[in-house]
Tab-separated table of C-alpha atoms and ligand atoms in Angstrom:
chain	number	residue	atom	x	y	z
A	15	MET	CA	1.065	14.607	-5.037
A	16	ALA	CA	4.405	14.017	-3.358
A	17	GLU	CA	5.186	10.372	-2.888
A	18	PRO	CA	5.010	9.213	0.710
A	19	ALA	CA	8.179	8.503	2.609
A	20	LEU	CA	8.527	4.777	2.205
A	21	GLY	CA	10.065	3.813	5.482
A	22	ALA	CA	8.374	0.426	5.259
A	23	LEU	CA	9.943	-0.238	1.859
A	24	PRO	CA	13.691	0.004	2.442
A	25	ASP	CA	14.434	-2.647	-0.166
A	26	GLY	CA	15.030	-0.511	-3.167
A	27	VAL	CA	13.063	0.877	-5.988
A	28	HIS	CA	9.412	1.864	-6.188
A	29	GLY	CA	6.987	4.400	-7.614
A	30	ALA	CA	8.223	6.913	-10.190
A	31	GLU	CA	11.767	5.552	-10.107
A	32	LEU	CA	10.555	1.985	-10.681
A	33	ASP	CA	8.347	3.225	-13.527
A	34	ARG	CA	11.292	5.054	-15.114
A	35	ARG	CA	13.490	1.970	-14.913
A	36	ILE	CA	10.816	-0.251	-16.437
A	37	ALA	CA	10.380	2.276	-19.260
A	38	GLU	CA	14.119	2.343	-19.929
A	39	ALA	CA	14.265	-1.451	-20.024
A	40	THR	CA	11.261	-1.506	-22.391
A	41	GLU	CA	12.965	0.977	-24.670
A	42	ALA	CA	16.222	-1.002	-24.761
A	43	ILE	CA	14.422	-4.274	-25.544
A	44	GLY	CA	12.102	-2.598	-28.066
A	45	ALA	CA	15.047	-1.042	-29.911
A	46	ARG	CA	16.710	-4.441	-30.327
A	47	LEU	CA	13.489	-6.210	-31.337
A	48	SER	CA	12.519	-3.634	-33.935
A	49	ALA	CA	15.844	-4.279	-35.701
A	50	GLU	CA	14.221	-7.641	-36.662
A	51	PRO	CA	10.802	-6.514	-37.937
A	52	PRO	CA	8.821	-9.752	-37.327
A	53	LEU	CA	9.889	-9.576	-33.670
A	54	GLY	CA	9.065	-5.921	-33.106
A	55	ALA	CA	5.622	-6.316	-31.531
A	56	PRO	CA	5.653	-9.458	-29.365
A	57	ARG	CA	2.242	-10.950	-28.524
A	58	LEU	CA	3.365	-13.732	-26.241
A	59	VAL	CA	5.846	-13.961	-23.377
A	60	ILE	CA	6.983	-17.258	-21.892
A	61	VAL	CA	8.871	-17.317	-18.577
A	62	LEU	CA	11.007	-20.397	-18.029
A	63	GLY	CA	11.587	-22.071	-14.685
A	64	SER	CA	14.560	-24.135	-13.542
A	65	GLY	CA	15.706	-26.665	-16.131
A	66	LEU	CA	13.116	-25.599	-18.703
A	67	GLY	CA	15.531	-24.004	-21.185
A	68	GLY	CA	14.433	-26.528	-23.843
A	69	VAL	CA	11.261	-24.519	-24.414
A	70	VAL	CA	13.421	-22.111	-26.467
A	71	GLU	CA	13.518	-24.794	-29.175
A	72	LEU	CA	9.811	-24.173	-29.827
A	73	LEU	CA	10.797	-20.912	-31.464
A	74	ASP	CA	11.104	-21.025	-35.233
A	75	PRO	CA	14.816	-21.270	-36.176
A	76	GLU	CA	14.842	-17.829	-37.781
A	77	PRO	CA	14.773	-15.038	-36.848
A	78	ARG	CA	16.013	-15.219	-33.302
A	79	LEU	CA	17.533	-12.576	-31.121
A	80	ARG	CA	19.340	-13.248	-27.845
A	81	LEU	CA	19.710	-10.525	-25.280
A	82	PRO	CA	21.583	-11.358	-22.053
A	83	TYR	CA	19.863	-9.842	-19.038
A	84	GLY	CA	23.086	-7.942	-18.343
A	85	ASP	CA	22.494	-5.954	-21.562
A	86	ILE	CA	19.074	-4.704	-20.410
A	87	PRO	CA	19.211	-1.710	-18.060
A	88	TYR	CA	18.101	-2.323	-14.481
A	89	VAL	CA	17.437	-6.028	-14.977
A	90	PRO	CA	19.189	-8.027	-12.281
A	91	ALA	CA	21.228	-10.957	-13.596
A	92	ALA	CA	19.841	-14.406	-12.787
A	93	SER	CA	22.423	-16.196	-10.696
A	94	VAL	CA	21.010	-19.640	-9.922
A	95	ALA	CA	22.316	-22.779	-11.654
A	96	GLY	CA	19.770	-23.839	-14.248
A	97	HIS	CA	18.788	-20.256	-15.037
A	98	ALA	CA	20.531	-18.926	-18.119
A	99	GLY	CA	19.502	-15.317	-17.758
A	100	GLU	CA	18.736	-14.202	-21.280
A	101	LEU	CA	15.821	-12.881	-23.264
A	102	VAL	CA	15.303	-14.848	-26.459
A	103	ALA	CA	12.966	-13.357	-29.045
A	104	GLY	CA	11.591	-15.281	-31.979
A	105	THR	CA	8.380	-16.464	-33.562
A	106	VAL	CA	6.265	-19.515	-32.731
A	107	ARG	CA	4.821	-20.460	-36.120
A	108	GLY	CA	4.704	-16.792	-36.906
A	109	ILE	CA	3.556	-15.462	-33.504
A	110	PRO	CA	6.117	-12.931	-32.274
A	111	THR	CA	7.237	-14.220	-28.900
A	112	VAL	CA	9.648	-13.320	-26.133
A	113	VAL	CA	11.085	-16.072	-23.952
A	114	LEU	CA	12.554	-15.062	-20.604
A	115	SER	CA	15.022	-17.860	-20.024
A	116	GLY	CA	15.842	-17.619	-16.353
A	117	ARG	CA	14.256	-15.442	-13.710
A	118	VAL	CA	15.486	-13.678	-10.625
A	119	HIS	CA	13.965	-14.643	-7.298
A	120	SER	CA	13.391	-12.788	-4.083
A	121	TYR	CA	15.751	-15.199	-2.304
A	122	GLU	CA	18.550	-13.691	-4.395
A	123	GLY	CA	17.935	-10.489	-2.501
A	124	HIS	CA	15.483	-8.712	-4.808
A	125	SER	CA	12.118	-7.303	-3.894
A	126	HIS	CA	9.180	-8.567	-5.925
A	127	ARG	CA	9.138	-5.180	-7.636
A	128	GLU	CA	12.657	-5.720	-8.910
A	129	ALA	CA	12.126	-9.408	-9.633
A	130	THR	CA	9.208	-8.513	-11.941
A	131	LEU	CA	10.805	-5.454	-13.570
A	132	LEU	CA	11.777	-7.359	-16.705
A	133	LEU	CA	8.362	-8.966	-17.127
A	134	ARG	CA	6.693	-5.564	-16.800
A	135	ALA	CA	9.147	-4.115	-19.324
A	136	VAL	CA	8.063	-6.823	-21.780
A	137	LEU	CA	4.346	-6.379	-20.991
A	138	ALA	CA	4.741	-2.718	-21.911
A	139	LEU	CA	5.735	-3.823	-25.438
A	140	GLY	CA	2.100	-4.878	-25.863
A	141	VAL	CA	2.255	-8.576	-25.026
A	142	GLU	CA	-1.267	-10.028	-24.619
A	143	THR	CA	-0.621	-13.486	-23.239
A	144	VAL	CA	1.725	-14.600	-20.467
A	145	VAL	CA	2.831	-18.231	-20.164
A	146	LEU	CA	4.576	-18.980	-16.882
A	147	THR	CA	6.464	-22.135	-15.972
A	148	ASN	CA	8.195	-23.281	-12.830
A	149	ALA	CA	9.728	-26.209	-11.037
A	150	ALA	CA	7.772	-27.201	-7.944
A	151	GLY	CA	7.505	-29.772	-5.224
A	152	GLY	CA	4.398	-31.982	-5.243
A	153	LEU	CA	2.267	-31.529	-2.119
A	154	ASP	CA	-0.465	-33.786	-3.499
A	155	PRO	CA	0.654	-37.306	-2.534
A	156	ASP	CA	-0.495	-38.587	-5.946
A	157	TYR	CA	2.014	-36.376	-7.764
A	158	ASP	CA	5.265	-37.916	-8.999
A	159	PRO	CA	8.480	-36.252	-10.146
A	160	GLY	CA	8.165	-35.577	-13.870
A	161	ASP	CA	4.447	-34.740	-13.681
A	162	VAL	CA	3.200	-31.521	-15.267
A	163	MET	CA	0.548	-29.477	-13.431
A	164	LEU	CA	-1.663	-26.807	-14.948
A	165	MET	CA	-1.998	-24.045	-12.356
A	166	THR	CA	-5.650	-23.389	-11.535
A	167	ASP	CA	-4.904	-20.815	-8.822
A	168	HIS	CA	-2.205	-19.762	-6.381
A	169	ILE	CA	-1.630	-18.884	-2.745
A	170	ASN	CA	1.015	-16.204	-2.269
A	171	LEU	CA	2.792	-17.027	1.000
A	172	SER	CA	6.026	-15.382	-0.098
A	173	GLY	CA	5.634	-12.435	2.266
A	174	ASP	CA	5.955	-9.914	-0.563
A	175	ASN	CA	3.836	-8.468	-3.368
A	176	PRO	CA	5.180	-6.718	-6.483
A	177	LEU	CA	2.476	-4.041	-6.296
A	178	THR	CA	3.649	-2.628	-2.968
A	179	GLY	CA	4.610	1.032	-3.125
A	180	PRO	CA	2.855	3.718	-5.159
A	181	ASN	CA	0.641	2.219	-7.861
A	182	LEU	CA	1.981	2.323	-11.420
A	183	ASP	CA	-1.210	3.634	-13.009
A	184	ARG	CA	-0.052	3.063	-16.590
A	185	PHE	CA	-0.136	-0.688	-15.883
A	186	GLY	CA	-3.303	-1.041	-13.873
A	187	VAL	CA	-5.465	-0.175	-10.887
A	188	ARG	CA	-4.418	0.045	-7.234
A	189	PHE	CA	-6.448	-2.979	-6.117
A	190	PRO	CA	-6.576	-5.500	-8.967
A	191	PRO	CA	-8.843	-8.515	-8.453
A	192	LEU	CA	-7.144	-11.910	-8.612
A	193	THR	CA	-10.238	-14.078	-8.763
A	194	ASP	CA	-9.990	-16.168	-11.923
A	195	ALA	CA	-6.400	-14.995	-12.461
A	196	TYR	CA	-5.617	-18.086	-14.526
A	197	ASP	CA	-7.504	-17.660	-17.776
A	198	SER	CA	-10.216	-20.296	-18.202
A	199	GLY	CA	-10.100	-20.189	-22.004
A	200	LEU	CA	-6.345	-20.739	-22.041
A	201	ARG	CA	-6.677	-23.554	-19.528
A	202	ALA	CA	-9.303	-25.263	-21.666
A	203	GLY	CA	-6.920	-24.952	-24.620
A	204	ALA	CA	-4.083	-26.479	-22.600
A	205	LEU	CA	-6.276	-29.438	-21.600
A	206	GLU	CA	-7.158	-30.000	-25.248
A	207	ALA	CA	-3.483	-29.804	-26.214
A	208	ALA	CA	-2.674	-32.320	-23.462
A	209	ALA	CA	-5.298	-34.717	-24.816
A	210	ARG	CA	-4.042	-34.352	-28.399
A	211	THR	CA	-0.401	-34.911	-27.406
A	212	ARG	CA	-1.231	-37.583	-24.792
A	213	VAL	CA	0.640	-35.673	-22.136
A	214	SER	CA	-0.881	-36.342	-18.738
A	215	LEU	CA	-1.731	-32.982	-17.170
A	216	ARG	CA	-2.525	-32.516	-13.496
A	217	GLN	CA	-4.458	-29.486	-12.310
A	218	GLY	CA	-3.907	-27.769	-9.000
A	219	VAL	CA	-3.106	-24.868	-6.727
A	220	TYR	CA	0.455	-23.547	-6.504
A	221	ILE	CA	1.803	-22.081	-3.286
A	222	MET	CA	4.623	-19.561	-3.524
A	223	LEU	CA	7.049	-19.340	-0.634
A	224	ALA	CA	10.111	-17.110	-0.419
A	225	GLY	CA	12.674	-19.922	-0.097
A	226	PRO	CA	15.530	-20.563	-0.551
A	227	SER	CA	15.383	-23.370	2.006
A	228	TYR	CA	13.047	-26.203	1.120
A	229	GLU	CA	10.156	-27.014	3.429
A	230	THR	CA	10.202	-28.779	6.755
A	231	ARG	CA	7.873	-31.742	7.131
A	232	ALA	CA	5.579	-29.645	9.315
A	233	GLU	CA	5.487	-26.953	6.605
A	234	MET	CA	4.655	-29.516	3.920
A	235	ARG	CA	1.774	-30.786	6.060
A	236	MET	CA	0.564	-27.228	6.627
A	237	LEU	CA	0.763	-26.289	2.931
A	238	ARG	CA	-1.288	-29.345	1.981
A	239	LEU	CA	-3.881	-28.480	4.644
A	240	LEU	CA	-4.035	-24.944	3.266
A	241	GLY	CA	-5.106	-26.289	-0.113
A	242	GLY	CA	-1.837	-26.451	-2.029
A	243	ASP	CA	-1.034	-29.096	-4.623
A	244	ALA	CA	2.459	-27.826	-5.511
A	245	VAL	CA	4.989	-25.554	-3.808
A	246	GLY	CA	7.715	-23.376	-5.286
A	247	MET	CA	9.570	-20.085	-5.002
A	248	SER	CA	8.308	-18.074	-7.972
A	249	THR	CA	5.481	-17.314	-10.401
A	250	ALA	CA	2.764	-15.850	-8.144
A	251	HIS	CA	4.465	-12.426	-8.207
A	252	GLU	CA	4.551	-12.598	-12.021
A	253	VAL	CA	0.882	-13.540	-12.176
A	254	ILE	CA	0.155	-10.510	-10.007
A	255	VAL	CA	1.900	-8.011	-12.311
A	256	ALA	CA	0.406	-9.646	-15.412
A	257	ARG	CA	-3.133	-9.518	-14.013
A	258	HIS	CA	-2.539	-5.981	-12.753
A	259	ALA	CA	-1.905	-5.137	-16.401
A	260	ASP	CA	-5.003	-7.159	-17.406
A	261	ARG	CA	-3.109	-9.685	-19.526
A	262	ARG	CA	-4.160	-13.308	-20.058
A	263	VAL	CA	-2.188	-15.711	-17.877
A	264	ILE	CA	-1.556	-19.433	-17.918
A	265	GLY	CA	0.907	-21.297	-15.697
A	266	PHE	CA	2.484	-24.741	-15.628
A	267	SER	CA	4.383	-26.409	-12.792
A	268	LEU	CA	6.860	-29.143	-13.414
A	269	ILE	CA	6.813	-31.457	-10.413
A	270	THR	CA	10.480	-32.190	-9.723
A	271	ASN	CA	10.169	-33.847	-6.311
A	272	LYS	CA	7.651	-34.997	-3.774
A	273	ALA	CA	6.948	-32.490	-1.004
A	274	THR	CA	4.834	-34.666	1.293
A	275	GLU	CA	5.544	-34.971	4.977
A	276	ASP	CA	6.405	-38.678	4.727
A	277	VAL	CA	8.910	-38.204	1.871
A	278	ALA	CA	12.111	-40.231	2.411
A	279	ALA	CA	14.479	-37.310	1.932
A	280	GLY	CA	13.902	-33.688	1.094
A	281	ALA	CA	14.461	-32.027	-2.262
A	282	ASN	CA	17.855	-30.884	-3.445
A	283	HIS	CA	18.632	-28.494	-6.275
A	284	GLU	CA	20.415	-31.097	-8.439
A	285	GLU	CA	17.347	-33.353	-8.302
A	286	VAL	CA	15.126	-30.399	-9.147
A	287	ILE	CA	17.245	-29.607	-12.229
A	288	GLU	CA	17.466	-33.263	-13.301
A	289	MET	CA	13.750	-34.029	-12.950
A	290	GLY	CA	13.090	-30.666	-14.563
A	291	ARG	CA	14.858	-31.931	-17.663
A	292	LEU	CA	12.838	-35.123	-17.695
A	293	GLY	CA	9.452	-33.490	-17.241
A	294	ALA	CA	10.417	-30.583	-19.467
A	295	GLU	CA	10.186	-32.884	-22.483
A	296	ARG	CA	6.509	-33.438	-21.704
A	297	LEU	CA	5.873	-29.770	-21.224
A	298	VAL	CA	7.674	-28.892	-24.466
A	299	THR	CA	5.520	-31.454	-26.302
A	300	LEU	CA	2.360	-29.963	-24.834
A	301	LEU	CA	3.396	-26.353	-25.506
A	302	GLY	CA	4.425	-27.292	-29.038
A	303	ASP	CA	0.766	-28.094	-29.706
A	304	PHE	CA	-0.747	-25.370	-27.544
A	305	LEU	CA	1.243	-22.227	-28.399
A	306	PRO	CA	0.699	-22.089	-32.191
A	307	ARG	CA	-3.054	-22.129	-31.542
A	308	LEU	CA	-2.827	-18.879	-29.625
A	309	ALA	CA	-2.556	-17.040	-32.949
B	410	HPA	N1	9.834	-26.656	-2.546
B	410	HPA	C1	9.963	-25.391	-2.949
B	410	HPA	N2	10.391	-25.072	-4.170
B	410	HPA	C2	10.672	-26.058	-5.027
B	410	HPA	C3	10.547	-27.402	-4.656
B	410	HPA	C4	10.104	-27.720	-3.339
B	410	HPA	O1	9.979	-28.887	-2.936
B	410	HPA	N3	10.894	-28.146	-5.751
B	410	HPA	C5	11.216	-27.271	-6.725
B	410	HPA	N4	11.084	-26.004	-6.293
């Protein structure tokens, strides 16, 4: 069947062309990974949010392979400070793993389809488990900067969805369910890891907005009323493509700032990066216990 004219989707690539680009990216990454046999068939992908580059140190020292996003066809370069923009492949105590250090966001001018192209390219290598991380503002008044939150669910208020356009049948169905998108078994494992490592772990609902401006006080009040515990500008679109492809998903938010209506001053990017570093240590500790048990 001919693809419909996509007048409502002027923002770039979709359907067969999107599929072709994902396949080309998969092939380019796969060719590099298979040059290092233990890395050839990754089972785990970890996406890093702002300031979370330290997670790369959880990879075993050898072998490691670094692939700048610019070297992967059709992958937009990440341009925001705090986002390195490279794929790092390695093993976590023997589990072949791909770390996406830096992500592109829709506020950089990309549709969700383009912003998730790289993740889909990696999923197509056979990855089973997707670990997502982000920096977020705390809507729950009890949250403090430096807290780590296990995502129990999300609300996508970004105004976009990566599955718009013709369905890519090789990944999944047209109308994927998102109930229980955040894997309960993985979450139980993360809570156990938190207890073992004595890292305090919040649990809550993440709201994705488009950004890039931070929220007004009225928006913070609204987001809390809607049931959000944390707010950020990423992740939900990645959960959607991962669940579309029926992969197991877990997500962690690093609370970098308060996002409550009575906050003294709003967030700024420097604070987000700085508190990201602080809280990242906790998250790295927790993941250091959690990830090897995924074997
Ligand atoms: N709002 C939206 N995105 C964010 C925030 C915030 O307060 N902090 C970090 N990312």
